[in-house]
Amino acid sequence: MKIYNKITKNLKNLSGVHLHYTGNMFGVGCSVFDEGSIKNIRELKGKKDSAGFVVLISDFKWLEKYNINVPPEMVKILQQYWPGNLTVIFPDTENSFRYVAVDGHVAIRVPQDELLRNYIKQTGSPIISTSVNLSGSHPETDFKTIENKFGSWFDFAVVPQSISWAKGVPSTIIKFDKELELIRESSIKFSQIKCSLKISRILFVCTANICRSPMAEYYFKKLVEENGLNFDVKSAGFLESNQPISENSRLVLLENGIDASAHVSTKINEEVIYGSWLILTMTESHKLGILDKYPNAKLKTFTLSEFSGLKKDIGDPYGMGLKEYRKTYELIKQRCDLIFDKLTK
């Protein structure tokens, strides 16, 4: 079994059954249009049908490419959780995935692992993914065990070099047919998804969540409340939680009719990041800090200036006088106004 740890030109010319890593699990896969290999995978696993086979695509836009209709209510859910460990069942009305559809429906996901997404993009074809195991057995999570026990299954492998063991955490599976339906709950809680369906969260981020990001949060909340819009606005930082807002930030907000005295800082964690639809950071370094730890947040993380169409980071006024805090507030306000207009057009 030839192992590929990076994308090479000849990868797109390979066919047959391959091993891959989704970001949480090792998987058996092939092109979704390779009827022979799909049949082979069923036989290897001892399966009678395609139940449990997930179609992996490289990008949200591929849904339109393959005539998958996305209900308007689901668009923000997909923007928030893809790439990620959420599988969604869609009607395959155009029979685009006839070799793996079950009862006219197909399970689709954009995987977490960047190497796998790039491989799918390079081949130009969605792939199927199913766990490495005999039907009815637990999925294998150790790469060496897979090589020794199942190596004969695979023609090649597309696996990051640093991965020797997988978490073995399956995806949460949902379906939307007039209302949201849970098929299987796993790493992403259904209650969180239901909240995301009702209201989208915008997260502002700075270093300690006591100066800049609270000013952005409370000002943007004011815009949302005054206009009766359906956004949940929060803020967070990289340092420890439970700190009060800085006195000068509190005073500047109060000068503008905003009471933020009850603010308590929050530290960024996985739940905060993946529970947010849009993440806006004060600086480029904040953005890179998030993406270094949570690379799958790439498509929804921007600097405040970047998303507003302006330039320059929002500098930290911590330890400076009230005059500097007022300047910082005006910079934040200017960008928040532009972003608000952008989101409500």
XYZ file of C-alpha atoms in Angstrom, residues 4-343:
340
model
C 0.759 9.652 0.375
C 1.358 12.278 3.081
C 1.037 15.229 0.702
C -0.695 16.088 -2.539
C 1.239 15.067 -5.653
C 0.386 15.408 -9.341
C -0.154 11.698 -9.919
C -2.647 11.327 -7.043
C -5.540 12.445 -9.235
C -4.792 9.607 -11.649
C -5.059 6.871 -9.003
C -8.169 4.755 -8.693
C -9.430 1.895 -6.594
C -9.947 1.589 -2.854
C -7.964 3.907 -0.596
C -7.391 4.560 3.102
C -7.906 8.119 4.327
C -8.134 10.138 7.537
C -11.152 12.404 8.012
C -9.854 14.337 11.013
C -11.461 12.006 13.543
C -11.505 8.546 11.979
C -9.666 6.430 9.449
C -11.877 5.548 6.522
C -12.206 3.245 3.532
C -13.033 5.137 0.373
C -13.092 5.491 -3.381
C -14.623 7.789 -5.971
C -18.367 8.059 -5.505
C -18.706 7.240 -9.217
C -16.556 4.067 -9.102
C -19.267 1.408 -8.991
C -16.782 -1.469 -9.008
C -14.759 -0.183 -6.046
C -17.929 0.624 -4.074
C -19.087 -2.957 -4.594
C -15.633 -4.159 -3.531
C -15.811 -2.120 -0.297
C -19.208 -3.628 0.522
C -17.784 -7.122 0.050
C -14.661 -6.376 2.124
C -16.769 -5.099 5.016
C -19.452 -7.762 4.671
C -22.213 -5.230 3.957
C -25.295 -5.825 1.841
C -25.999 -2.178 0.995
C -24.592 1.370 1.214
C -26.061 2.210 4.628
C -23.339 3.962 6.617
C -21.513 5.238 3.529
C -20.920 8.997 3.672
C -20.130 11.161 0.645
C -17.231 13.540 1.338
C -16.904 16.750 -0.672
C -14.165 19.368 -0.559
C -16.364 22.432 -0.323
C -19.904 23.562 0.489
C -20.249 24.804 -3.119
C -20.091 21.252 -4.425
C -23.665 20.701 -3.220
C -24.932 22.938 -6.013
C -22.541 21.288 -8.465
C -24.215 17.930 -7.821
C -27.790 19.267 -7.704
C -28.270 18.848 -3.961
C -30.947 21.253 -2.779
C -30.103 22.948 0.529
C -33.089 24.314 2.484
C -32.542 28.013 3.301
C -32.744 27.186 7.012
C -29.708 24.907 6.682
C -27.313 27.290 4.931
C -25.958 28.913 8.105
C -25.699 25.521 9.818
C -23.427 24.263 7.043
C -21.416 27.491 7.052
C -20.895 27.116 10.795
C -20.071 23.410 11.090
C -18.352 22.601 7.788
C -15.567 21.581 7.495
C -16.254 19.489 10.555
C -17.748 16.424 12.161
C -21.347 17.001 11.061
C -22.971 14.771 8.448
C -26.207 15.927 6.818
C -28.671 13.705 4.969
C -30.095 15.254 1.794
C -32.582 14.016 -0.827
C -30.717 12.895 -3.956
C -33.505 14.006 -6.277
C -31.302 14.089 -9.393
C -29.811 10.649 -8.649
C -26.318 12.196 -8.629
C -25.042 9.623 -6.142
C -26.982 6.586 -7.304
C -24.340 4.049 -6.225
C -24.505 5.064 -2.559
C -27.939 6.656 -2.073
C -30.272 4.830 0.311
C -34.017 5.278 -0.183
C -33.341 8.310 -2.376
C -31.185 10.062 0.239
C -27.457 10.576 0.636
C -25.307 11.473 3.660
C -22.794 14.262 2.920
C -19.987 15.974 4.852
C -17.025 18.307 4.304
C -14.270 16.527 6.288
C -12.090 18.204 8.886
C -8.725 17.058 7.538
C -7.182 19.550 5.101
C -5.086 16.944 3.267
C -8.208 14.917 2.513
C -10.138 17.988 1.340
C -7.261 18.909 -0.972
C -7.140 15.355 -2.318
C -10.873 15.429 -3.090
C -10.485 18.830 -4.728
C -7.583 17.612 -6.861
C -9.432 14.526 -8.102
C -12.509 16.606 -8.875
C -14.746 13.853 -7.538
C -16.516 13.313 -4.219
C -15.432 10.171 -2.410
C -17.274 7.753 -0.192
C -16.120 7.137 3.359
C -16.921 4.338 5.758
C -15.127 3.071 8.848
C -12.281 0.549 8.681
C -13.857 -2.591 10.127
C -15.915 -5.632 9.344
C -19.611 -4.884 9.532
C -20.754 -5.084 13.149
C -17.248 -4.638 14.612
C -15.721 -1.564 16.235
C -13.859 0.808 13.868
C -10.074 0.500 13.889
C -8.301 3.610 15.200
C -4.631 2.529 15.102
C -2.770 3.042 11.828
C -0.332 0.145 12.353
C -3.183 -2.234 13.121
C -4.926 -1.130 9.948
C -1.740 -1.707 7.926
C -1.249 -5.185 9.391
C -4.857 -6.357 9.522
C -6.519 -4.556 6.616
C -3.604 -3.546 4.377
C -4.757 -5.850 1.594
C -7.975 -3.839 1.279
C -6.250 -0.736 -0.033
C -4.595 0.249 -3.294
C -3.128 3.389 -1.675
C -3.514 5.697 1.338
C -3.905 9.472 1.776
C -2.970 10.089 5.414
C -1.161 12.976 7.179
C 2.346 11.968 8.236
C 1.794 12.916 11.877
C -1.285 10.710 12.318
C -0.740 7.273 13.852
C -3.937 7.041 15.879
C -7.454 8.375 15.323
C -9.854 9.645 17.973
C -12.488 7.278 16.687
C -15.234 9.856 17.206
C -17.978 9.417 14.600
C -19.835 12.389 13.181
C -23.151 13.696 14.396
C -25.790 12.997 11.732
C -28.826 15.200 11.118
C -31.575 15.529 8.553
C -33.803 18.479 7.709
C -37.257 17.824 6.296
C -39.466 20.742 7.356
C -37.814 20.466 10.770
C -34.449 19.392 12.150
C -34.138 15.685 12.933
C -31.357 13.932 14.849
C -30.180 10.647 13.353
C -27.082 10.135 15.533
C -25.581 12.361 18.214
C -21.823 12.336 18.712
C -19.151 15.045 19.001
C -21.524 17.915 18.131
C -24.496 18.112 20.465
C -27.941 18.283 18.877
C -29.017 20.997 21.320
C -26.176 23.183 20.013
C -27.212 22.624 16.402
C -30.836 23.492 17.208
C -29.687 26.739 18.819
C -27.613 27.529 15.725
C -30.662 26.945 13.538
C -32.646 29.522 15.490
C -29.952 32.165 15.938
C -26.445 32.736 14.524
C -23.623 33.647 16.881
C -21.080 36.360 16.098
C -17.931 36.153 18.221
C -15.485 39.034 18.768
C -11.980 38.099 19.918
C -9.048 39.944 21.486
C -6.226 38.953 23.839
C -7.811 38.970 27.292
C -11.467 39.750 26.510
C -11.453 42.768 28.820
C -10.788 45.765 26.515
C -11.358 45.601 22.755
C -13.617 42.598 22.209
C -16.104 43.646 24.944
C -16.388 47.074 23.306
C -17.161 45.356 19.999
C -19.550 42.877 21.606
C -21.640 45.387 23.521
C -21.768 47.930 20.708
C -22.814 45.281 18.182
C -25.402 43.943 20.628
C -26.875 47.430 20.737
C -27.184 47.481 16.935
C -28.821 44.051 16.925
C -31.296 44.906 19.687
C -32.236 48.284 18.202
C -33.000 46.671 14.860
C -34.697 43.539 16.198
C -32.303 41.154 14.448
C -31.671 37.481 15.136
C -27.983 37.373 16.113
C -26.371 36.138 19.316
C -23.332 38.332 20.029
C -20.489 37.163 22.288
C -16.798 37.853 22.873
C -13.815 35.832 24.107
C -10.040 35.963 24.524
C -6.927 33.833 24.804
C -6.269 34.357 28.527
C -7.998 32.890 31.559
C -11.702 33.541 32.160
C -13.674 35.381 34.842
C -12.000 38.794 34.659
C -14.095 42.003 34.707
C -14.118 44.462 31.828
C -11.306 47.031 32.032
C -12.393 50.238 33.748
C -11.667 52.465 30.756
C -13.582 50.193 28.375
C -16.518 50.263 30.770
C -16.383 54.073 30.963
C -16.171 54.562 27.192
C -19.147 52.275 26.626
C -21.075 54.069 29.359
C -20.342 57.414 27.652
C -22.109 55.942 24.636
C -25.136 54.754 26.560
C -24.019 51.136 26.934
C -23.763 49.377 30.296
C -21.176 46.574 30.208
C -20.486 46.439 33.940
C -21.700 42.828 34.182
C -19.162 41.584 31.609
C -16.938 38.684 32.663
C -14.185 37.442 30.356
C -14.399 34.098 28.561
C -11.474 31.989 27.362
C -11.587 30.575 23.847
C -12.222 26.846 23.656
C -13.507 24.363 21.098
C -17.143 24.826 22.087
C -16.885 28.621 21.767
C -15.218 28.414 18.346
C -17.413 25.761 16.762
C -20.534 27.257 18.302
C -19.931 30.488 16.377
C -21.125 31.292 12.873
C -18.772 34.255 12.359
C -15.546 35.020 14.266
C -14.051 38.523 14.135
C -10.639 39.194 15.676
C -9.011 42.488 16.578
C -5.672 41.620 14.935
C -4.130 39.318 12.369
C -2.160 37.571 15.136
C -5.415 36.778 16.952
C -6.799 35.299 13.735
C -3.694 33.175 13.196
C -3.791 32.059 16.832
C -7.312 30.719 16.367
C -6.537 29.007 13.062
C -3.393 27.411 14.467
C -5.473 25.588 17.075
C -8.781 25.348 15.195
C -7.882 25.154 11.477
C -11.413 24.152 10.506
C -12.620 27.616 11.539
C -10.775 29.089 8.553
C -13.837 29.846 6.443
C -15.581 31.827 9.182
C -12.673 33.653 10.885
C -11.615 37.159 9.830
C -10.065 40.222 11.368
C -12.541 42.972 12.151
C -10.881 45.212 9.568
C -10.710 42.486 6.931
C -14.413 41.649 7.138
C -15.427 45.314 7.138
C -13.311 46.087 4.067
C -10.865 48.333 5.931
C -7.201 47.939 6.814
C -5.035 47.912 9.950
C -5.335 45.945 13.162
C -7.133 47.315 16.200
C -4.289 47.999 18.647
C -4.508 47.168 22.340
C -5.160 50.245 24.548
C -4.564 48.282 27.764
C -2.704 50.403 30.327
C -3.283 53.632 28.395
C -5.482 56.612 29.207
C -9.147 57.184 28.489
C -8.289 59.167 25.358
C -6.716 56.085 23.718
C -9.687 53.930 24.697
C -12.021 56.426 23.014
C -9.932 56.255 19.825
C -10.029 52.462 19.950
C -13.790 52.490 20.455
C -14.284 54.725 17.408
C -12.198 52.379 15.248
C -14.228 49.411 16.461
C -17.532 51.257 16.013
C -16.651 52.255 12.447
C -15.928 48.643 11.506
C -18.945 47.248 13.342
C -21.237 49.659 11.492
C -19.854 48.506 8.144
C -20.181 44.843 9.126
C -23.732 45.355 10.355
C -24.679 46.904 7.005
C -22.967 44.036 5.189
C -24.841 41.363 7.144
